[in-house]
Amino acid sequence: MSTHTPITGRPVRVALVGAGNRGLTYAEWIKAHPERAELVAVADPRPAARAAAGAPLEFDDWRPLVENRIADAVIVATQDRVHVEPVLALAEAGYAILAEKPLAPTEEETRRIVEGVERAGVLFAVCHVMRYTPYTDLVKQAVDSGVLGQLVSIDHLEPVGWWHYAHSYVRGPWRSEKDSSPMLLAKSCHDLDWITYVMGGRIEQVTGFGGLRHFRPENAPAGSADRCLDCSVESDCPYSALKLYMPTLREKGAVWPVTHVTEATDEAGLVQALREGPYGVCAYRSDNDVVDHQVLAMQLTDGVTATFQMVAFTEQTHRQTRIFGSHGWLVGDGERVTVQDFRTGESTVHELGTSGSNAADGHGGGDAALVEAFVTAVATGDAGAVRSGPATSLGSHLAAFAAERARHTGTVQTVPAQ
């Protein structure tokens, strides 16, 4: 239970640890709402990243924030494998903390974080942004209304997107389990958490299958080269780095995902980065090892069943869900929710327009709503303003770890009850 003291008469002071894409996204809301919050410091080893954050105080490491308490709260948005030490130290120093998911790549480290923040008694929230979208609110309202009757099952798809997978999980920082975490944890602990949130029960058992099927050296096209810039068949390859990044730079400028490839803002700088860096390597010859497809079968509380599929080979679009109940069923695609009532035979369509659940669109409003909820919790001292605290998040992480054990051993795994 948080013992955070409410803040009155001034904005909440926030420090950012890790000024990558996710950290800067959260910082945008803070800077856009100066009456609510103030970004007072940033800690990141990269000068360009610190400059992009635009905070008055800059540090190349998070430790000065522990030595001198200069904020009320800290957003920890470092890479997956470097969450434990700063989160535990900052919690011990008394900061309220918003931590990017996944909390850590192993069960032992995840438990250390949860136990540490609970022992420190600080306000702690996890960036399960899908809990905060208007689309999620609509789905949950329908489920909680009882129109579906007794809940029976849910089927959920995460369409990662062919080019997004190539960018982030073949060439990017999440391509290797030893450097990041398993794909299911890095990309889809979001989704396991969302399933439990919407259905109102925890995941008790899980099994599943998956692997790295396509992005392997033996599948490289005949005549291909180690780098796209040197490749004679590059123009016919859907995973060409030139085709992925150059049109974006020409049409939109230096925006994501180009900003992950290079700090340069011109074509010459992009070409140099593709010549020298990981984003120009042939998608079939990278050092990636995370899965490009995975399916799970799960049993939730009270015998409710669930299936989940994550697959690279799609357009990058919104998650898609079907929920089956005794008296109705629900179909959702991120922009609309259709509910059919078996009692009347009528179908009701709820339109949200361009909402969705992708990082590229701010997770359909979830990114902003998450930060607003966290700032509200810090300002008021009410931990109930956030929807994913340490114990809740631990549950979805434990389910992901169990699913990975199931995939590697071909077994059904029981998910620990905390």
GROMACS .gro file of C-alpha atoms in nm:
model
  418
    1MET     CA    1   0.000   0.000   0.000
    2SER     CA    2   0.141   0.338  -0.102
    3THR     CA    3   0.206   0.591   0.170
    4HIS     CA    4   0.256   0.876  -0.076
    5THR     CA    5   0.166   1.222   0.055
    6PRO     CA    6  -0.062   1.432  -0.169
    7ILE     CA    7   0.089   1.732  -0.346
    8THR     CA    8  -0.097   2.063  -0.344
    9GLY     CA    9  -0.034   2.408  -0.483
   10ARG     CA   10   0.217   2.314  -0.753
   11PRO     CA   11   0.269   2.078  -1.047
   12VAL     CA   12   0.406   1.729  -0.989
   13ARG     CA   13   0.783   1.727  -1.048
   14VAL     CA   14   0.888   1.435  -1.269
   15ALA     CA   15   1.229   1.301  -1.370
   16LEU     CA   16   1.281   1.075  -1.673
   17VAL     CA   17   1.527   0.786  -1.668
   18GLY     CA   18   1.577   0.658  -2.022
   19ALA     CA   19   1.494   0.903  -2.301
   20GLY     CA   20   1.420   0.654  -2.577
   21ASN     CA   21   1.102   0.642  -2.781
   22ARG     CA   22   0.879   0.534  -2.493
   23GLY     CA   23   1.029   0.774  -2.239
   24LEU     CA   24   1.002   1.071  -2.473
   25THR     CA   25   0.642   0.978  -2.553
   26TYR     CA   26   0.549   0.994  -2.185
   27ALA     CA   27   0.746   1.318  -2.143
   28GLU     CA   28   0.538   1.480  -2.419
   29TRP     CA   29   0.225   1.469  -2.205
   30ILE     CA   30   0.409   1.622  -1.911
   31LYS     CA   31   0.543   1.909  -2.118
   32ALA     CA   32   0.200   1.966  -2.274
   33HIS     CA   33   0.037   2.001  -1.930
   34PRO     CA   34   0.254   2.243  -1.729
   35GLU     CA   35  -0.031   2.314  -1.489
   36ARG     CA   36  -0.032   1.944  -1.390
   37ALA     CA   37   0.330   1.832  -1.414
   38GLU     CA   38   0.684   1.953  -1.476
   39LEU     CA   39   0.972   1.759  -1.631
   40VAL     CA   40   1.261   1.866  -1.409
   41ALA     CA   41   1.538   1.622  -1.506
   42VAL     CA   42   1.642   1.355  -1.754
   43ALA     CA   43   1.900   1.079  -1.714
   44ASP     CA   44   2.036   0.905  -2.022
   45PRO     CA   45   2.391   0.827  -2.139
   46ARG     CA   46   2.322   0.971  -2.487
   47PRO     CA   47   2.355   1.350  -2.524
   48ALA     CA   48   2.110   1.364  -2.815
   49ALA     CA   49   1.848   1.175  -2.616
   50ARG     CA   50   1.888   1.408  -2.319
   51ALA     CA   51   1.855   1.708  -2.549
   52ALA     CA   52   1.538   1.564  -2.703
   53ALA     CA   53   1.379   1.538  -2.359
   54GLY     CA   54   1.424   1.911  -2.300
   55ALA     CA   55   1.455   1.897  -1.921
   56PRO     CA   56   1.643   2.172  -1.732
   57LEU     CA   57   1.866   1.920  -1.552
   58GLU     CA   58   2.057   1.653  -1.745
   59PHE     CA   59   2.249   1.352  -1.613
   60ASP     CA   60   2.425   1.071  -1.795
   61ASP     CA   61   2.321   0.826  -1.523
   62TRP     CA   62   2.025   0.779  -1.287
   63ARG     CA   63   2.233   0.768  -0.966
   64PRO     CA   64   2.238   1.147  -0.907
   65LEU     CA   65   1.860   1.126  -0.869
   66VAL     CA   66   1.912   0.894  -0.572
   67GLU     CA   67   2.180   1.112  -0.418
   68ASN     CA   68   1.966   1.426  -0.445
   69ARG     CA   69   1.586   1.404  -0.427
   70ILE     CA   70   1.492   1.656  -0.695
   71ALA     CA   71   1.151   1.527  -0.804
   72ASP     CA   72   0.832   1.372  -0.672
   73ALA     CA   73   0.822   1.094  -0.927
   74VAL     CA   74   1.040   0.914  -1.180
   75ILE     CA   75   0.953   0.747  -1.507
   76VAL     CA   76   1.188   0.453  -1.567
   77ALA     CA   77   1.190   0.378  -1.939
   78THR     CA   78   1.530   0.216  -1.985
   79GLN     CA   79   1.584  -0.105  -2.180
   80ASP     CA   80   1.424  -0.419  -2.037
   81ARG     CA   81   1.740  -0.560  -1.879
   82VAL     CA   82   1.831  -0.246  -1.686
   83HIS     CA   83   1.517  -0.181  -1.483
   84VAL     CA   84   1.596  -0.361  -1.159
   85GLU     CA   85   1.878  -0.152  -1.013
   86PRO     CA   86   1.732   0.195  -1.080
   87VAL     CA   87   1.377   0.099  -0.980
   88LEU     CA   88   1.487  -0.048  -0.648
   89ALA     CA   89   1.721   0.240  -0.567
   90LEU     CA   90   1.472   0.509  -0.664
   91ALA     CA   91   1.195   0.338  -0.465
   92GLU     CA   92   1.422   0.324  -0.161
   93ALA     CA   93   1.487   0.696  -0.210
   94GLY     CA   94   1.113   0.758  -0.184
   95TYR     CA   95   1.017   0.842  -0.541
   96ALA     CA   96   0.682   0.746  -0.688
   97ILE     CA   97   0.768   0.535  -0.994
   98LEU     CA   98   0.616   0.467  -1.333
   99ALA     CA   99   0.804   0.173  -1.488
  100GLU     CA  100   0.801   0.064  -1.849
  101LYS     CA  101   0.698  -0.291  -1.922
  102PRO     CA  102   0.823  -0.558  -1.907
  103LEU     CA  103   0.950  -0.503  -1.556
  104ALA     CA  104   1.240  -0.746  -1.603
  105PRO     CA  105   1.336  -1.039  -1.828
  106THR     CA  106   1.334  -1.305  -1.555
  107GLU     CA  107   1.091  -1.415  -1.287
  108GLU     CA  108   1.348  -1.367  -1.012
  109GLU     CA  109   1.421  -1.007  -1.115
  110THR     CA  110   1.053  -0.926  -1.160
  111ARG     CA  111   0.978  -1.051  -0.810
  112ARG     CA  112   1.269  -0.846  -0.675
  113ILE     CA  113   1.118  -0.530  -0.821
  114VAL     CA  114   0.769  -0.602  -0.689
  115GLU     CA  115   0.895  -0.694  -0.342
  116GLY     CA  116   1.126  -0.389  -0.335
  117VAL     CA  117   0.864  -0.130  -0.426
  118GLU     CA  118   0.610  -0.285  -0.189
  119ARG     CA  119   0.867  -0.281   0.092
  120ALA     CA  120   0.950   0.084   0.018
  121GLY     CA  121   0.580   0.170   0.028
  122VAL     CA  122   0.598   0.404  -0.271
  123LEU     CA  123   0.338   0.463  -0.538
  124PHE     CA  124   0.424   0.230  -0.825
  125ALA     CA  125   0.259   0.194  -1.165
  126VAL     CA  126   0.346  -0.014  -1.470
  127CYS     CA  127   0.310   0.102  -1.831
  128HIS     CA  128   0.040  -0.141  -1.937
  129VAL     CA  129  -0.098   0.134  -2.159
  130MET     CA  130  -0.366  -0.082  -2.321
  131ARG     CA  131  -0.562  -0.071  -1.995
  132TYR     CA  132  -0.612   0.303  -2.044
  133THR     CA  133  -0.752   0.331  -2.397
  134PRO     CA  134  -1.108   0.440  -2.476
  135TYR     CA  135  -1.138   0.119  -2.677
  136THR     CA  136  -1.053  -0.091  -2.373
  137ASP     CA  137  -1.303   0.105  -2.166
  138LEU     CA  138  -1.571   0.024  -2.423
  139VAL     CA  139  -1.489  -0.347  -2.429
  140LYS     CA  140  -1.477  -0.369  -2.051
  141GLN     CA  141  -1.805  -0.181  -2.014
  142ALA     CA  142  -1.974  -0.431  -2.245
  143VAL     CA  143  -1.827  -0.728  -2.057
  144ASP     CA  144  -1.913  -0.587  -1.715
  145SER     CA  145  -2.267  -0.494  -1.821
  146GLY     CA  146  -2.367  -0.860  -1.831
  147VAL     CA  147  -2.497  -0.845  -2.189
  148LEU     CA  148  -2.272  -1.137  -2.282
  149GLY     CA  149  -2.407  -1.350  -1.998
  150GLN     CA  150  -2.164  -1.594  -1.838
  151LEU     CA  151  -1.817  -1.543  -1.983
  152VAL     CA  152  -1.690  -1.854  -2.158
  153SER     CA  153  -1.386  -1.772  -2.372
  154ILE     CA  154  -1.175  -1.502  -2.539
  155ASP     CA  155  -0.970  -1.512  -2.859
  156HIS     CA  156  -0.711  -1.234  -2.898
  157LEU     CA  157  -0.471  -1.154  -3.185
  158GLU     CA  158  -0.171  -0.925  -3.184
  159PRO     CA  159  -0.079  -0.848  -3.546
  160VAL     CA  160   0.276  -0.719  -3.497
  161GLY     CA  161   0.323  -0.608  -3.858
  162TRP     CA  162   0.577  -0.743  -4.107
  163TRP     CA  163   0.785  -0.425  -4.123
  164HIS     CA  164   0.755  -0.346  -3.751
  165TYR     CA  165   0.882  -0.691  -3.664
  166ALA     CA  166   1.176  -0.650  -3.905
  167HIS     CA  167   1.256  -0.311  -3.754
  168SER     CA  168   1.229  -0.386  -3.382
  169TYR     CA  169   1.272  -0.761  -3.348
  170VAL     CA  170   1.510  -0.857  -3.632
  171ARG     CA  171   1.734  -0.552  -3.648
  172GLY     CA  172   1.635  -0.357  -3.335
  173PRO     CA  173   1.708  -0.373  -2.962
  174TRP     CA  174   1.453  -0.649  -2.896
  175ARG     CA  175   1.597  -0.899  -3.147
  176SER     CA  176   1.787  -1.108  -2.893
  177GLU     CA  177   1.656  -1.278  -2.580
  178LYS     CA  178   1.991  -1.246  -2.403
  179ASP     CA  179   2.006  -0.871  -2.470
  180SER     CA  180   1.636  -0.799  -2.415
  181SER     CA  181   1.377  -1.063  -2.325
  182PRO     CA  182   1.157  -1.324  -2.493
  183MET     CA  183   0.931  -1.174  -2.758
  184LEU     CA  184   0.618  -1.271  -2.565
  185LEU     CA  185   0.736  -1.074  -2.265
  186ALA     CA  186   0.874  -0.774  -2.455
  187LYS     CA  187   0.578  -0.730  -2.690
  188SER     CA  188   0.284  -0.910  -2.542
  189CYS     CA  189   0.284  -0.892  -2.163
  190HIS     CA  190   0.060  -0.599  -2.265
  191ASP     CA  191  -0.186  -0.846  -2.410
  192LEU     CA  192  -0.178  -1.104  -2.133
  193ASP     CA  193  -0.240  -0.821  -1.888
  194TRP     CA  194  -0.524  -0.689  -2.108
  195ILE     CA  195  -0.694  -1.029  -2.124
  196THR     CA  196  -0.698  -1.058  -1.745
  197TYR     CA  197  -0.816  -0.698  -1.705
  198VAL     CA  198  -1.105  -0.731  -1.948
  199MET     CA  199  -1.213  -1.078  -1.838
  200GLY     CA  200  -1.171  -1.012  -1.466
  201GLY     CA  201  -0.972  -1.322  -1.379
  202ARG     CA  202  -0.613  -1.434  -1.365
  203ILE     CA  203  -0.438  -1.681  -1.598
  204GLU     CA  204  -0.406  -2.010  -1.408
  205GLN     CA  205  -0.268  -2.250  -1.671
  206VAL     CA  206  -0.101  -2.205  -2.008
  207THR     CA  207   0.051  -2.399  -2.294
  208GLY     CA  208   0.167  -2.292  -2.636
  209PHE     CA  209   0.387  -2.319  -2.940
  210GLY     CA  210   0.594  -2.093  -3.158
  211GLY     CA  211   0.939  -2.016  -3.287
  212LEU     CA  212   1.154  -1.829  -3.535
  213ARG     CA  213   1.030  -1.967  -3.865
  214HIS     CA  214   1.118  -1.720  -4.139
  215PHE     CA  215   1.397  -1.477  -4.048
  216ARG     CA  216   1.678  -1.730  -4.075
  217PRO     CA  217   1.986  -1.747  -4.302
  218GLU     CA  218   1.854  -2.047  -4.496
  219ASN     CA  219   1.554  -1.840  -4.607
  220ALA     CA  220   1.760  -1.555  -4.755
  221PRO     CA  221   1.671  -1.492  -5.121
  222ALA     CA  222   1.916  -1.623  -5.381
  223GLY     CA  223   2.168  -1.352  -5.468
  224SER     CA  224   2.113  -1.153  -5.151
  225ALA     CA  225   2.395  -0.979  -4.966
  226ASP     CA  226   2.485  -0.917  -4.603
  227ARG     CA  227   2.354  -0.561  -4.625
  228CYS     CA  228   2.061  -0.414  -4.816
  229LEU     CA  229   2.281  -0.143  -4.969
  230ASP     CA  230   2.488  -0.413  -5.144
  231CYS     CA  231   2.201  -0.642  -5.240
  232SER     CA  232   2.111  -0.716  -5.602
  233VAL     CA  233   1.761  -0.841  -5.507
  234GLU     CA  234   1.683  -0.571  -5.252
  235SER     CA  235   1.406  -0.416  -5.463
  236ASP     CA  236   1.208  -0.741  -5.453
  237CYS     CA  237   1.248  -0.797  -5.080
  238PRO     CA  238   0.963  -0.685  -4.850
  239TYR     CA  239   1.214  -0.643  -4.565
  240SER     CA  240   1.453  -0.410  -4.751
  241ALA     CA  241   1.589  -0.147  -4.512
  242LEU     CA  242   1.599   0.106  -4.796
  243LYS     CA  243   1.231   0.050  -4.871
  244LEU     CA  244   1.143   0.073  -4.503
  245TYR     CA  245   1.331   0.387  -4.401
  246MET     CA  246   1.407   0.604  -4.706
  247PRO     CA  247   1.045   0.681  -4.808
  248THR     CA  248   0.962   0.771  -4.448
  249LEU     CA  249   1.253   1.017  -4.434
  250ARG     CA  250   1.160   1.172  -4.770
  251GLU     CA  251   0.789   1.201  -4.699
  252LYS     CA  252   0.775   1.272  -4.325
  253GLY     CA  253   1.126   1.373  -4.222
  254ALA     CA  254   1.325   1.242  -3.927
  255VAL     CA  255   1.044   1.066  -3.741
  256TRP     CA  256   1.001   0.718  -3.595
  257PRO     CA  257   1.124   0.465  -3.703
  258VAL     CA  258   1.400   0.663  -3.882
  259THR     CA  259   1.498   0.824  -3.552
  260HIS     CA  260   1.583   0.477  -3.418
  261VAL     CA  261   1.821   0.421  -3.708
  262THR     CA  262   2.018   0.746  -3.698
  263GLU     CA  263   2.038   1.085  -3.531
  264ALA     CA  264   2.100   1.237  -3.874
  265THR     CA  265   1.815   1.411  -4.054
  266ASP     CA  266   1.931   1.377  -4.415
  267GLU     CA  267   1.959   1.095  -4.668
  268ALA     CA  268   2.338   1.082  -4.648
  269GLY     CA  269   2.322   1.024  -4.273
  270LEU     CA  270   2.060   0.753  -4.314
  271VAL     CA  271   2.267   0.576  -4.580
  272GLN     CA  272   2.572   0.586  -4.354
  273ALA     CA  273   2.371   0.434  -4.069
  274LEU     CA  274   2.244   0.157  -4.296
  275ARG     CA  275   2.600   0.097  -4.412
  276GLU     CA  276   2.743   0.070  -4.062
  277GLY     CA  277   2.468  -0.010  -3.816
  278PRO     CA  278   2.231  -0.300  -3.740
  279TYR     CA  279   1.934  -0.154  -3.927
  280GLY     CA  280   2.105  -0.203  -4.264
  281VAL     CA  281   2.180  -0.573  -4.211
  282CYS     CA  282   1.993  -0.828  -4.423
  283ALA     CA  283   1.683  -0.938  -4.230
  284TYR     CA  284   1.786  -1.299  -4.291
  285ARG     CA  285   2.141  -1.254  -4.165
  286SER     CA  286   2.092  -1.067  -3.838
  287ASP     CA  287   2.176  -1.213  -3.497
  288ASN     CA  288   1.808  -1.226  -3.399
  289ASP     CA  289   1.662  -1.522  -3.211
  290VAL     CA  290   1.318  -1.414  -3.083
  291VAL     CA  291   1.006  -1.585  -3.217
  292ASP     CA  292   0.821  -1.450  -3.519
  293HIS     CA  293   0.500  -1.638  -3.433
  294GLN     CA  294   0.353  -1.777  -3.112
  295VAL     CA  295   0.019  -1.917  -2.999
  296LEU     CA  296  -0.107  -1.972  -2.644
  297ALA     CA  297  -0.398  -2.165  -2.497
  298MET     CA  298  -0.490  -2.061  -2.143
  299GLN     CA  299  -0.732  -2.135  -1.863
  300LEU     CA  300  -0.844  -1.841  -1.654
  301THR     CA  301  -1.031  -1.820  -1.328
  302ASP     CA  302  -1.358  -2.021  -1.309
  303GLY     CA  303  -1.277  -2.230  -1.613
  304VAL     CA  304  -1.286  -1.945  -1.866
  305THR     CA  305  -1.058  -2.026  -2.161
  306ALA     CA  306  -0.844  -1.796  -2.371
  307THR     CA  307  -0.637  -1.815  -2.686
  308PHE     CA  308  -0.374  -1.566  -2.791
  309GLN     CA  309  -0.177  -1.537  -3.111
  310MET     CA  310   0.113  -1.304  -3.184
  311VAL     CA  311   0.243  -1.309  -3.540
  312ALA     CA  312   0.485  -1.094  -3.739
  313PHE     CA  313   0.334  -1.153  -4.082
  314THR     CA  314   0.051  -0.901  -4.089
  315GLU     CA  315  -0.007  -0.538  -4.158
  316GLN     CA  316   0.069  -0.333  -3.851
  317THR     CA  317  -0.279  -0.279  -3.725
  318HIS     CA  318  -0.487  -0.290  -3.409
  319ARG     CA  319  -0.531  -0.590  -3.186
  320GLN     CA  320  -0.838  -0.797  -3.271
  321THR     CA  321  -1.056  -0.971  -3.016
  322ARG     CA  322  -1.358  -1.197  -2.990
  323ILE     CA  323  -1.525  -1.263  -2.656
  324PHE     CA  324  -1.776  -1.545  -2.623
  325GLY     CA  325  -2.050  -1.550  -2.358
  326SER     CA  326  -2.355  -1.762  -2.286
  327HIS     CA  327  -2.595  -1.487  -2.396
  328GLY     CA  328  -2.392  -1.287  -2.646
  329TRP     CA  329  -2.061  -1.235  -2.817
  330LEU     CA  330  -1.834  -0.938  -2.882
  331VAL     CA  331  -1.605  -0.863  -3.175
  332GLY     CA  332  -1.354  -0.578  -3.152
  333ASP     CA  333  -1.089  -0.446  -3.391
  334GLY     CA  334  -0.950  -0.147  -3.203
  335GLU     CA  335  -1.178   0.105  -3.372
  336ARG     CA  336  -1.519  -0.048  -3.321
  337VAL     CA  337  -1.690  -0.298  -3.094
  338THR     CA  338  -1.983  -0.509  -3.212
  339VAL     CA  339  -2.199  -0.687  -2.955
  340GLN     CA  340  -2.463  -0.942  -3.050
  341ASP     CA  341  -2.730  -1.017  -2.790
  342PHE     CA  342  -2.856  -1.373  -2.834
  343ARG     CA  343  -3.175  -1.291  -2.642
  344THR     CA  344  -3.291  -1.036  -2.897
  345GLY     CA  345  -3.084  -1.135  -3.198
  346GLU     CA  346  -2.980  -0.773  -3.233
  347SER     CA  347  -2.626  -0.651  -3.297
  348THR     CA  348  -2.505  -0.315  -3.164
  349VAL     CA  349  -2.202  -0.144  -3.316
  350HIS     CA  350  -2.004   0.106  -3.109
  351GLU     CA  351  -1.773   0.321  -3.325
  352LEU     CA  352  -1.464   0.485  -3.178
  353GLY     CA  353  -1.307   0.598  -3.504
  354THR     CA  354  -0.928   0.604  -3.514
  355SER     CA  355  -0.847   0.473  -3.171
  356GLY     CA  356  -0.654   0.149  -3.181
  357SER     CA  357  -0.372  -0.001  -2.980
  358ASN     CA  358  -0.046   0.063  -3.167
  359ALA     CA  359   0.260   0.241  -3.035
  360ALA     CA  360   0.273   0.446  -3.354
  361ASP     CA  361  -0.066   0.602  -3.272
  362GLY     CA  362   0.000   0.653  -2.902
  363HIS     CA  363  -0.167   0.321  -2.824
  364GLY     CA  364  -0.504   0.472  -2.911
  365GLY     CA  365  -0.480   0.735  -2.638
  366GLY     CA  366  -0.344   0.489  -2.382
  367ASP     CA  367  -0.002   0.654  -2.355
  368ALA     CA  368  -0.146   0.992  -2.261
  369ALA     CA  369  -0.414   0.847  -2.032
  370LEU     CA  370  -0.154   0.638  -1.849
  371VAL     CA  371   0.067   0.938  -1.770
  372GLU     CA  372  -0.232   1.146  -1.672
  373ALA     CA  373  -0.348   0.873  -1.433
  374PHE     CA  374  -0.001   0.842  -1.282
  375VAL     CA  375   0.034   1.217  -1.233
  376THR     CA  376  -0.312   1.225  -1.076
  377ALA     CA  377  -0.215   0.945  -0.838
  378VAL     CA  378   0.104   1.128  -0.737
  379ALA     CA  379  -0.077   1.458  -0.691
  380THR     CA  380  -0.363   1.316  -0.485
  381GLY     CA  381  -0.188   1.028  -0.310
  382ASP     CA  382  -0.459   0.796  -0.443
  383ALA     CA  383  -0.302   0.480  -0.588
  384GLY     CA  384  -0.645   0.383  -0.718
  385ALA     CA  385  -0.599   0.628  -1.005
  386VAL     CA  386  -0.360   0.382  -1.174
  387ARG     CA  387  -0.488   0.054  -1.315
  388SER     CA  388  -0.176  -0.162  -1.296
  389GLY     CA  389   0.022  -0.171  -0.975
  390PRO     CA  390   0.300  -0.412  -0.878
  391ALA     CA  391   0.096  -0.718  -0.779
  392THR     CA  392  -0.133  -0.692  -1.081
  393SER     CA  393   0.158  -0.661  -1.320
  394LEU     CA  394   0.340  -0.949  -1.156
  395GLY     CA  395   0.053  -1.176  -1.255
  396SER     CA  396   0.083  -1.110  -1.628
  397HIS     CA  397   0.461  -1.144  -1.612
  398LEU     CA  398   0.432  -1.480  -1.435
  399ALA     CA  399   0.193  -1.594  -1.709
  400ALA     CA  400   0.446  -1.494  -1.976
  401PHE     CA  401   0.728  -1.680  -1.801
  402ALA     CA  402   0.506  -1.989  -1.769
  403ALA     CA  403   0.413  -1.966  -2.137
  404GLU     CA  404   0.779  -1.963  -2.233
  405ARG     CA  405   0.843  -2.270  -2.019
  406ALA     CA  406   0.550  -2.439  -2.191
  407ARG     CA  407   0.681  -2.351  -2.537
  408HIS     CA  408   1.029  -2.486  -2.466
  409THR     CA  409   0.914  -2.806  -2.295
  410GLY     CA  410   0.591  -2.892  -2.475
  411THR     CA  411   0.398  -2.899  -2.150
  412VAL     CA  412   0.105  -2.735  -1.975
  413GLN     CA  413   0.232  -2.499  -1.708
  414THR     CA  414   0.061  -2.379  -1.392
  415VAL     CA  415   0.099  -2.005  -1.335
  416PRO     CA  416   0.201  -1.932  -0.973
  417ALA     CA  417  -0.063  -1.751  -0.770
  418GLN     CA  418   0.188  -1.476  -0.677
   0.00000   0.00000   0.00000
